Coordinates of C-alpha atoms and ligand atoms in Angstrom, one line a residue:
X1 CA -36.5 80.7 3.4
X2 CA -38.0 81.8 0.5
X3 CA -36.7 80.5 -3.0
X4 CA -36.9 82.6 -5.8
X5 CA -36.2 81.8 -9.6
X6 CA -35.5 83.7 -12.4
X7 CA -37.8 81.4 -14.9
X8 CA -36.9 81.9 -18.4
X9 CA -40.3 80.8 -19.8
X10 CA -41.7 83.9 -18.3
X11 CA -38.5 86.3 -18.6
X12 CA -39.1 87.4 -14.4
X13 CA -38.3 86.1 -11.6
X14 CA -40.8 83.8 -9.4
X15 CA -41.1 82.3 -6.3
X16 CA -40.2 78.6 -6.7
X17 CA -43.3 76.8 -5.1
X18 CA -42.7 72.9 -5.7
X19 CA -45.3 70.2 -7.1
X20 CA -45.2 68.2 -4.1
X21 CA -43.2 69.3 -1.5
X22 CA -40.4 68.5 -0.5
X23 CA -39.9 66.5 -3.5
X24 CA -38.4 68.8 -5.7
X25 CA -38.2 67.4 -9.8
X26 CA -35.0 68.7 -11.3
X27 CA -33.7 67.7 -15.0
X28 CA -31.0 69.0 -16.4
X29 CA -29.1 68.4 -19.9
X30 CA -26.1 66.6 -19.8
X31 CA -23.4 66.3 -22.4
X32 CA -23.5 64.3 -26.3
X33 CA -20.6 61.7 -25.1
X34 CA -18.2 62.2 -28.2
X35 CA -15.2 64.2 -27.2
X36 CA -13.3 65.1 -24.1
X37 CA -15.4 67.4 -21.7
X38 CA -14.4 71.0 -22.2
X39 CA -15.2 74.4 -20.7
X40 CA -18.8 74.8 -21.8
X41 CA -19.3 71.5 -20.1
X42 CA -18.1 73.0 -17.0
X43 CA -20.4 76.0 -16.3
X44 CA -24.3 74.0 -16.3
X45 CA -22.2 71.3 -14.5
X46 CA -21.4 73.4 -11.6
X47 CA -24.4 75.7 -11.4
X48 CA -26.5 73.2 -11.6
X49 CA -24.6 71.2 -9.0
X50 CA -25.0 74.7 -7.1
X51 CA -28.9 74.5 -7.1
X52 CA -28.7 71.1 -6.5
X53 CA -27.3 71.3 -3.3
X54 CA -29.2 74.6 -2.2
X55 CA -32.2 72.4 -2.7
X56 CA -31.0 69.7 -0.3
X57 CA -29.8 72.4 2.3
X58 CA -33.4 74.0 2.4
X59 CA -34.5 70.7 3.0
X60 CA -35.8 69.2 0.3
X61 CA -35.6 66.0 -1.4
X62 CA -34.6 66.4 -4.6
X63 CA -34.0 64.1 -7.6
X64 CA -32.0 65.0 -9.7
X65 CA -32.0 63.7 -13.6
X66 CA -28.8 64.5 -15.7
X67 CA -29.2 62.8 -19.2
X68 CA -26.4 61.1 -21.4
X69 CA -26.7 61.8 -25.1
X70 CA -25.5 58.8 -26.5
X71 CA -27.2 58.8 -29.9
X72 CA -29.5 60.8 -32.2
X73 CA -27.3 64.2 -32.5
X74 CA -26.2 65.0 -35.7
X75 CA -23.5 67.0 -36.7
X76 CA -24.7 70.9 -36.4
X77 CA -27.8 70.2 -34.2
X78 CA -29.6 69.4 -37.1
X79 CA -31.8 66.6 -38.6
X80 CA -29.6 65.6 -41.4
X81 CA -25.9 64.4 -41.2
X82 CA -23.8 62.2 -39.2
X83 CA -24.5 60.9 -36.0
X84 CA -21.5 62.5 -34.1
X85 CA -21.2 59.7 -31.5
X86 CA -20.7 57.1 -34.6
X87 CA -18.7 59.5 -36.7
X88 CA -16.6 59.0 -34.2
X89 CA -16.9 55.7 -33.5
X90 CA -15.8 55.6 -37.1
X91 CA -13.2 57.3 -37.6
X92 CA -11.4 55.5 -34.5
X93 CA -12.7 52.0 -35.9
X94 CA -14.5 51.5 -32.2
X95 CA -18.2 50.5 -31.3
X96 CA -20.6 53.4 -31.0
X97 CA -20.7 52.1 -27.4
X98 CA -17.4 52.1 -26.5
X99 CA -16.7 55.9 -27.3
X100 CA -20.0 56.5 -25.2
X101 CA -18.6 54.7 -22.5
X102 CA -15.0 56.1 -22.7
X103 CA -16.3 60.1 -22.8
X104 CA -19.0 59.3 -20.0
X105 CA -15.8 57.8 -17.9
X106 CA -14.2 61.1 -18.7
X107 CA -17.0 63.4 -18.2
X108 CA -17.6 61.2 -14.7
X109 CA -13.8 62.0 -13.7
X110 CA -14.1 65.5 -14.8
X111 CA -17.1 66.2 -12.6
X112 CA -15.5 64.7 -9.7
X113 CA -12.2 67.0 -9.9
X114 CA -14.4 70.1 -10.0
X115 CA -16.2 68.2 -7.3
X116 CA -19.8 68.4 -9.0
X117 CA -21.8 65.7 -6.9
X118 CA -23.6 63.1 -9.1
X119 CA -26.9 63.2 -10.0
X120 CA -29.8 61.0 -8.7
X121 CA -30.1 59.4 -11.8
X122 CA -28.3 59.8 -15.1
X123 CA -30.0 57.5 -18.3
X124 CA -28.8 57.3 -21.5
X125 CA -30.6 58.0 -24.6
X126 CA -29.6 54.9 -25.9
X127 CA -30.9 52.8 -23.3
X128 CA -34.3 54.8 -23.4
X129 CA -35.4 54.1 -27.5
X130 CA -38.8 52.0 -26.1
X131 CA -40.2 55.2 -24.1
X132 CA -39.2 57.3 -27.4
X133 CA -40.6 55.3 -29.8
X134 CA -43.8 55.3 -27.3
X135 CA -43.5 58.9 -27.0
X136 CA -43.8 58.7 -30.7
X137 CA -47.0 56.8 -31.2
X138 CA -49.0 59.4 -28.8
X139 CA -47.7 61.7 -30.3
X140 CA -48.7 60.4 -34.0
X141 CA -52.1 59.6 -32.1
X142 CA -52.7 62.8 -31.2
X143 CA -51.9 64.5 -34.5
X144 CA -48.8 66.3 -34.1
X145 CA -46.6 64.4 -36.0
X146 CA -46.7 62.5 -39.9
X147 CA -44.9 59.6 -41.3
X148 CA -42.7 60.3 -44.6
X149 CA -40.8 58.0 -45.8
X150 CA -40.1 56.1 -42.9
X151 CA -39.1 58.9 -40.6
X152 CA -41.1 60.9 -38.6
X153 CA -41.5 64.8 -38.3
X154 CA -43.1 66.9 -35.4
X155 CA -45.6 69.2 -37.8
X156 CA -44.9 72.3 -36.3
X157 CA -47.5 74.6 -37.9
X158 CA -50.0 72.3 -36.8
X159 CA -49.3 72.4 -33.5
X160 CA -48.7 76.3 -33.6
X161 CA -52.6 76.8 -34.9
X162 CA -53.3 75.5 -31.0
X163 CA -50.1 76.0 -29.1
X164 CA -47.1 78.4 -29.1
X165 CA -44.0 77.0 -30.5
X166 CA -41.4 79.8 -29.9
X167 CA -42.5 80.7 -26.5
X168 CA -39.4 79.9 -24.8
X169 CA -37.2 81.0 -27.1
X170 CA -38.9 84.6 -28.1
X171 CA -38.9 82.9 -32.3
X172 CA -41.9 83.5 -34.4
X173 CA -42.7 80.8 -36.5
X174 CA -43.2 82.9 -39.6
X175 CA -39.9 84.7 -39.3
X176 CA -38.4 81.3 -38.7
X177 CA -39.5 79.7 -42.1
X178 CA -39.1 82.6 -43.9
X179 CA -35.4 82.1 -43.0
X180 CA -35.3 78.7 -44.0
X181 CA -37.4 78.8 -47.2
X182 CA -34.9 77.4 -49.4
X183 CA -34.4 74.4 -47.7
X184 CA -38.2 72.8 -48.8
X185 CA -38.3 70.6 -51.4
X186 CA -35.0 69.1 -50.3
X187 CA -36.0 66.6 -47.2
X188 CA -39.0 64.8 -46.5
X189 CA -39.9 67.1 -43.9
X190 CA -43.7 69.3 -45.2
X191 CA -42.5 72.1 -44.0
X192 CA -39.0 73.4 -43.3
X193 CA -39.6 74.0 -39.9
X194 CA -40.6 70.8 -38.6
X195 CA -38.2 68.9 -36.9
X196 CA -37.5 64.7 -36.9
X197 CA -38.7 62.7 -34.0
X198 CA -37.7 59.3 -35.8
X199 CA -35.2 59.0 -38.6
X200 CA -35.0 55.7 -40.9
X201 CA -31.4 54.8 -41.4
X202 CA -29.3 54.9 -44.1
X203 CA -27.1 52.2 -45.3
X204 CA -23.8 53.7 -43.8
X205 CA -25.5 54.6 -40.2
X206 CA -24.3 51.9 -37.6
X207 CA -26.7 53.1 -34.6
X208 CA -30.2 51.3 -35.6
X209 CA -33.2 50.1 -34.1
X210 CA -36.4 48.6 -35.4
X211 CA -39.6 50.6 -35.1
X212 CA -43.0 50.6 -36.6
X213 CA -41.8 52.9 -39.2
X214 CA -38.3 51.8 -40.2
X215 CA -35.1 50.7 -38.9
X216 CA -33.6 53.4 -37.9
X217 CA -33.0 55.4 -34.8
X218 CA -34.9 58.8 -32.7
X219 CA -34.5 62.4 -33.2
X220 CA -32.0 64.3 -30.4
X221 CA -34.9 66.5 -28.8
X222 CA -37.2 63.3 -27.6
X223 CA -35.0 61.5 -25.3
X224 CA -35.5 64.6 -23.1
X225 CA -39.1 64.9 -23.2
X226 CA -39.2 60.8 -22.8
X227 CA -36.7 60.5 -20.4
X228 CA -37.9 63.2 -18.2
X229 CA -41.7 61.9 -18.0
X230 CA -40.3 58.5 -17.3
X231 CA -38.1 59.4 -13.9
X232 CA -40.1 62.9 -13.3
X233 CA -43.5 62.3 -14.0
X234 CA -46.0 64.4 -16.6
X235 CA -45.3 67.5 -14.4
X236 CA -41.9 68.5 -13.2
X237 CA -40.4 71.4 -11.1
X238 CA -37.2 72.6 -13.1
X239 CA -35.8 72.1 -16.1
X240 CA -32.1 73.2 -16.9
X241 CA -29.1 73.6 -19.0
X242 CA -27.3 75.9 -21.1
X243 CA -29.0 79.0 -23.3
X244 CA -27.2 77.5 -26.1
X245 CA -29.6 74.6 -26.0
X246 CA -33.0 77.0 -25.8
X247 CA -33.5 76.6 -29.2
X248 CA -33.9 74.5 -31.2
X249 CA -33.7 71.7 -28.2
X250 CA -35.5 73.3 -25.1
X251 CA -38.3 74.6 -27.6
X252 CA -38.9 71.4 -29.6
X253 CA -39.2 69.6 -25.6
X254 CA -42.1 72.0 -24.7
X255 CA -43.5 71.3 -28.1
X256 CA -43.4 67.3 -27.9
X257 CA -44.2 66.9 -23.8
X258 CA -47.2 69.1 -24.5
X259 CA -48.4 67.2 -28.1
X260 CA -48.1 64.2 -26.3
X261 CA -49.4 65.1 -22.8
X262 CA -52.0 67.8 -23.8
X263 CA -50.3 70.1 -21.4
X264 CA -46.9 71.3 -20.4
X265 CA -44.5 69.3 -18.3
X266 CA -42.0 72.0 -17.2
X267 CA -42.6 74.6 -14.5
X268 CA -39.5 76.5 -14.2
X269 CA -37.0 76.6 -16.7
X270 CA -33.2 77.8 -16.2
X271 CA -30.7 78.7 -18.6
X272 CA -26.8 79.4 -17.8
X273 CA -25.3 81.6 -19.6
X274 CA -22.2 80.7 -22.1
X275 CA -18.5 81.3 -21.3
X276 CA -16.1 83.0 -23.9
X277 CA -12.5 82.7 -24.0
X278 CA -10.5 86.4 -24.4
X279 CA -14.3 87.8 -25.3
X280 CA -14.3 85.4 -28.2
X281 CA -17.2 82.5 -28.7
X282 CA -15.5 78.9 -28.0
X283 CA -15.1 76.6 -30.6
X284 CA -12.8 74.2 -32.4
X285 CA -12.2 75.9 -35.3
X286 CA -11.7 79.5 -33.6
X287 CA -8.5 77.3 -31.9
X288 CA -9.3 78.5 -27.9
X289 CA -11.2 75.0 -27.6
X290 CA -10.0 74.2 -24.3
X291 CA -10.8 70.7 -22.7
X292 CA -11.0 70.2 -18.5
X293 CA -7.8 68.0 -19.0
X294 CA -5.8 70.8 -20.7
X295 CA -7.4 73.1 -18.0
X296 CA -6.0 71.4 -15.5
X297 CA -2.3 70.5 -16.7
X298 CA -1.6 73.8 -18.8
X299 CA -1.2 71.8 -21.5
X300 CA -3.0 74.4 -24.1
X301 CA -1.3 77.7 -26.0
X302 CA -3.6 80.1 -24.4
X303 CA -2.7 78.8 -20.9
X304 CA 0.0 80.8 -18.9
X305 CA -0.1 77.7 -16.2
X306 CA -2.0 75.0 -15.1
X307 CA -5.6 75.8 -13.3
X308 CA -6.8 73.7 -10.2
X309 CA -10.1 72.2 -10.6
X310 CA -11.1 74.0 -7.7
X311 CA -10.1 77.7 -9.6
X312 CA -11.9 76.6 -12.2
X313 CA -15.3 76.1 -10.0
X314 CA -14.5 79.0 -7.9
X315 CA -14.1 81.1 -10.9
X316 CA -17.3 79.8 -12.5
X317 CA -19.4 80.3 -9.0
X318 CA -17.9 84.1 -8.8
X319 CA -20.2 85.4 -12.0
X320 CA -24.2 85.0 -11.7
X321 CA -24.9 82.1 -13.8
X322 CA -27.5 84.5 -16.2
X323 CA -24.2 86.6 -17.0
X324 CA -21.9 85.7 -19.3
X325 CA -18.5 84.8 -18.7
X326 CA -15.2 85.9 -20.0
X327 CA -12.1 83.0 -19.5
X328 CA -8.8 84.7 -19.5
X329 CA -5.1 83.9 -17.7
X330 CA -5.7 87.1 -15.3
X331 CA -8.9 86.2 -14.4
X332 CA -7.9 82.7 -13.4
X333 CA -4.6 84.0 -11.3
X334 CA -7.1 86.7 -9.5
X335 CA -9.7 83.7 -8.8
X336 CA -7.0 81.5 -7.6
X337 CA -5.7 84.4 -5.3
X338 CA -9.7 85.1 -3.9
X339 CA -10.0 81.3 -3.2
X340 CA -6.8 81.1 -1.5
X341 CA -7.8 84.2 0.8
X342 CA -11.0 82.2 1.4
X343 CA -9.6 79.0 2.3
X344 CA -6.7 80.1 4.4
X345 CA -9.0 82.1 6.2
X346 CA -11.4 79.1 7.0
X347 CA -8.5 77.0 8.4
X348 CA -7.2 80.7 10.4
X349 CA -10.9 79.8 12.4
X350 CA -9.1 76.9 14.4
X351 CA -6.1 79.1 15.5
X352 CA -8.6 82.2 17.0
X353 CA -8.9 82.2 21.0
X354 CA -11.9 82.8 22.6
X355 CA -12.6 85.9 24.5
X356 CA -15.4 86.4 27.4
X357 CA -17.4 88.6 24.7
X358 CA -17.9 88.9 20.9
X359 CA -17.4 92.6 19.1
X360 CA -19.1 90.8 16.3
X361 CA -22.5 89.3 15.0
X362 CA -22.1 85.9 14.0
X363 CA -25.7 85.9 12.7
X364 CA -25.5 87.7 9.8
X365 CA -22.8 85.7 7.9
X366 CA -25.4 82.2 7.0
X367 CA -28.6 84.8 6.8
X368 CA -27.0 86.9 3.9
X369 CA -25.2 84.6 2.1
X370 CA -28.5 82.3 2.2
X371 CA -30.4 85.8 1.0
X372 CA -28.3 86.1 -1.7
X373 CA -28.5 82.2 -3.0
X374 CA -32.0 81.6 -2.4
X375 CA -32.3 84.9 -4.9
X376 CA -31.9 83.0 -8.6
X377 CA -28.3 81.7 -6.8
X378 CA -26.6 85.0 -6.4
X379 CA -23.7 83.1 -5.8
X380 CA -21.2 86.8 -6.3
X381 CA -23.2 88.2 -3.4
X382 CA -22.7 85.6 -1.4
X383 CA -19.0 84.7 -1.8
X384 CA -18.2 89.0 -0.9
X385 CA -20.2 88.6 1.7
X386 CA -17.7 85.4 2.4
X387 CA -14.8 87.9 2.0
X388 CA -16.4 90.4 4.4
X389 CA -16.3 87.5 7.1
X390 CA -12.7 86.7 5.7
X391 CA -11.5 90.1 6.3
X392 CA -13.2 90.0 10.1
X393 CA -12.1 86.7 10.5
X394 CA -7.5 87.5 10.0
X395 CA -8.8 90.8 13.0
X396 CA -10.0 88.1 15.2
X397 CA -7.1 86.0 14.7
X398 CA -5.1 89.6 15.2
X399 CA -6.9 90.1 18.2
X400 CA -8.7 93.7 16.9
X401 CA -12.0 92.0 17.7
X402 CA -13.3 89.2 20.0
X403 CA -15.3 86.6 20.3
X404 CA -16.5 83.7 22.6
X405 CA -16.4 80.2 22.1
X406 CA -20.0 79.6 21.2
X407 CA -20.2 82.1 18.5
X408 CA -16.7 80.9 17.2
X409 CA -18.6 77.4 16.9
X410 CA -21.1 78.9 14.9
X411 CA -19.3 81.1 12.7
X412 CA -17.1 78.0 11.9
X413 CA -19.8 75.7 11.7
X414 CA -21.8 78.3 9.0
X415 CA -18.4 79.1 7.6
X416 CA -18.2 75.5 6.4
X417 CA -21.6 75.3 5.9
X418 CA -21.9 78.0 2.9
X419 CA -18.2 77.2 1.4
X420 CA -18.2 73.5 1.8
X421 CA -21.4 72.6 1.2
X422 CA -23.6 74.6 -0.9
X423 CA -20.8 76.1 -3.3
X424 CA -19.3 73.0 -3.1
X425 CA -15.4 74.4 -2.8
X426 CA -12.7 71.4 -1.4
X427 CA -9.6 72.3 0.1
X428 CA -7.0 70.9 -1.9
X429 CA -4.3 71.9 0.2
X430 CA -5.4 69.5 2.7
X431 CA -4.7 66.7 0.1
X432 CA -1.3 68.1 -0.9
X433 CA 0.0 68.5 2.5
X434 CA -0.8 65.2 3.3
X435 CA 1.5 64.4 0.0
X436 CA 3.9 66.4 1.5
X437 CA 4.3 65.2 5.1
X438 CA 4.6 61.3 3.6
X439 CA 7.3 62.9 1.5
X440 CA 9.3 64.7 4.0
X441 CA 8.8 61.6 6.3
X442 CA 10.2 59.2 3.8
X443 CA 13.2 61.3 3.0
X444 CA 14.4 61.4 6.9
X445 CA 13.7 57.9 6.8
X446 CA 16.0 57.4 4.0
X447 CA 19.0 59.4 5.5
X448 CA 18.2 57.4 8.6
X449 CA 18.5 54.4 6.4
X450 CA 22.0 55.9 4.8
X451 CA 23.3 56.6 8.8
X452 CA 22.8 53.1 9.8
X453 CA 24.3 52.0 6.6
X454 CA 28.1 53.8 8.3
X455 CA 26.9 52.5 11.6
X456 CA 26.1 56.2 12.6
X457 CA 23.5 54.7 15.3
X458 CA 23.5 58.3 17.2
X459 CA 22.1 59.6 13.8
X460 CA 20.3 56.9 13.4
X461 CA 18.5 57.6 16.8
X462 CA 18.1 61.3 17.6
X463 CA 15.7 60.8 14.0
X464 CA 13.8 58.1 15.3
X465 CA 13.6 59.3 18.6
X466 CA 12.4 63.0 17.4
X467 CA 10.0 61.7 14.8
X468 CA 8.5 59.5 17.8
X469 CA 8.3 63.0 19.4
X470 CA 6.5 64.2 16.7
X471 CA 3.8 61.4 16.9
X472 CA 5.5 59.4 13.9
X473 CA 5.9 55.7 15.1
X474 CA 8.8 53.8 13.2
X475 CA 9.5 50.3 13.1
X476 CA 12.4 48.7 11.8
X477 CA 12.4 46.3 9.4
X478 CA 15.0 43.9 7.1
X479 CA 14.6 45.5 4.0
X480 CA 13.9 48.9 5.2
X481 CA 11.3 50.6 7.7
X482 CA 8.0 51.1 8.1
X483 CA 6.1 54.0 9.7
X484 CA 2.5 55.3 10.6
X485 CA 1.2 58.2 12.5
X486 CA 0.3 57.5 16.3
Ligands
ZN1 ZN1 -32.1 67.8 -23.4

């Protein structure tokens, strides 16, 4: 089926033609590991994870590159400030390393509650300061770049006079230093907008490395454009993450991949759009910061209740990933009421009886909702054309329409298919009834436990003997009992 793209470099939508089929090349950026992953981490997460597995369902091989930045952005995305990674690691009195290691365990976690697979490979920057530093040198080589004082700066206007920096982003470089004119004469950068691609150290900054310029450590924006040559090669099919990281990051990328490889590395680039909270931008000091974990307990003054991981991804998969998306209590509760419908009605497909004929086409559920995805993920179309199928789906447990066993195999089969997955929903219920049947057994258990206790052996055995009934095997022992399922 054909795949088509919305590519932001080109502001239309394209038909997505890979390198080298069916190897598809697919990076996306992953999170600065300082804090507890939040909200904005969740929307690339999941539509990413979306495309990820729409790929693999049309067959091809994709790997997938998620990066970890574990060093080189500074406080405000800028080139000057603290590291934010060891401004943590400071104020906690920890190793830079160790708050990596503790927010990529809780990103990790996270991801696997909203049930976003992992990714093929996931490097971190700090493990990748060789290729930067090598990335450096070309780039130096090739005249895009200048020492100063023991950092290095990509020289934008240079590279301008030949190339387009902007082109992603729709910025014009005049406008943009125009803006920023008050800033020269303050850093060691020639002009104010050129951006660092090494930066010397000073005294009080704990995450160093030597380099042929200065001890010191590599500007946020290269350990993309290293990292992604490294695992994708010098040409790759898709490039994604969130619009909030078009510019300066995504733009700066372009500009360093092509300094250094003489041409452009990225084919198609995606951007999600950002989520607000009751229409308002999300940030700390606005005070509707909300992290996963506080998502997912309730713990947070905004919350009415506690949202299941699962709401949370259904609710994210319900809005077309270019839209932006507005978080509020009612629009949870009416996304945990749509996924509900869906999932009951998925596990209503086991209790429908076959008829001799079917009153309806099984064919067009997978074709339309596969229409729909494999058009720049419409993932809204597809899920009401899941609720069109969950609406025909309750008559043909009512009996108002029929159907034969072979196209019941199929609808299930492509009912799974689409919700399972390529959206990648979970049926927590499963999970929690299982909880709940242990629970229920162990409580008869324990009143059987109480009746033998006062010699009440009929008691005692009219449980045993109806649980046994019921396929749960019981076995006695000293200090109690023991049971499993036949
Ligand atoms: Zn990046």
């Amino acid at each position: 089926m054909d795949f088509k793209i919305y590519n932001t470099l080109d502001r239309k939508k394209e038909l997505f033609v890979p390198l080298n089929p069916p190897f598809v090349g697919l990076y996306v950026c992953g999170p600065t590991v300082y804090g507890d992953p939040h909200l904005g981490h969740a929307r690339p997460a999941i539509t990413f994870d979306l495309l990820f597995r729409l790929l693999q369902n049309l067959n091809y091989k994709v790997r997938y590159v998620r990066n970890i930045t574990d060093v080189g952005h500074l406080e405000n995305d800028s080139d000057e400030g603290e590291d934010k990674v060891a401004k943590k690691a400071r104020l906690e009195q920890l190793e830079p390393m160790e708050v990596a290691q503790y927010y990529i365990n809780r990103y990790r976690d996270a991801m696997k509650y909203l049930n976003v697979l992992p990714p093929s490979i996931e490097p971190q920057a700090s493990g990748h300061i060789i290729e930067q530093i090598e990335m450096i040198k070309v780039i130096l080589e090739n005249g895009y770049a200048y020492e100063s004082n023991g950092s290095v700066y990509f020289d934008v206007e240079k590279y301008n006079r030949k190339f387009h920096y902007g082109k992603l982003s729709g910025r014009v470089l005049e406008e943009m230093i125009a803006a920023s004119r008050d800033l020269d004469g303050q850093s060691d950068k020639r002009h104010s907008a050129d951006f660092a691609l090494w930066k010397k150290a000073s005294p009080e900054h704990i995450m160093r490395w030597n380099s042929p310029w200065s001890v010191g450590f590599p500007g946020w924006h290269l350990e993309c454009s290293a990292m992604s040559t490294k695992y994708l090669g010098e040409q790759f099919d898709i490039h994604g993450g969130g619009m909030d990281l078009m510019f300066p990051h995504h733009e700066c990328e372009i500009a360093q991949s092509t300094a250094a490889l003489k041409h452009e590395s990225v084919r198609y680039w995606m951007h999600n759009n950002m989520i607000t909270i009751n229409g308002q931008k999300m940030g700390k000091s606005l005070g509707n910061f909300i992290t996963l974990e506080e998502l997912f307990t309730g713990n947070h003054k905004l919350l009415e209740k506690a949202y299941a991981p699962m709401t949370i991804r259904f609710f994210i998969l319900q809005a077309h990933y270019r839209s932006t998306l507005d978080f509020s209590n009612e629009a949870l509760s009416a996304a945990e009421k749509g996924l509900d419908r869906l999932l009951k009605a998925v596990s209503t497909l086991k209790k429908i009886k076959p008829s001799s004929e079917s009153t309806v086409d099984v064919s067009s559920l997978k074709k339309e909702c596969m229409e729909a995805l494999c058009d720049d993920l419409n993932s809204p179309i597809a899920i009401a054309q899941l609720f069109e199928w969950v609406r025909i789906i309750n008559q043909l447990h009512e009996g108002e329409q029929k159907i034969t066993q072979e196209d019941l195999d199929k609808l299930s089969n492509d009912m799974h298919e689409i919700v399972f997955d390529i959206l990648g929903l979970r049926d927590d219920s499963i999970a929690d009834n299982q909880n709940l049947v242990s629970g229920l057994v162990d409580m008869i258990l324990n009143i059987r436990l109480d009746a033998k206790s006062k010699k009440d052996w009929a008691t005692s055995d009219k449980i045993r003997n109806e649980l046994q009934n019921m396929g749960v095997v019981v076995k006695d022992r000293k200090d109690g009992y023991d049971w499993e399922l036949e």
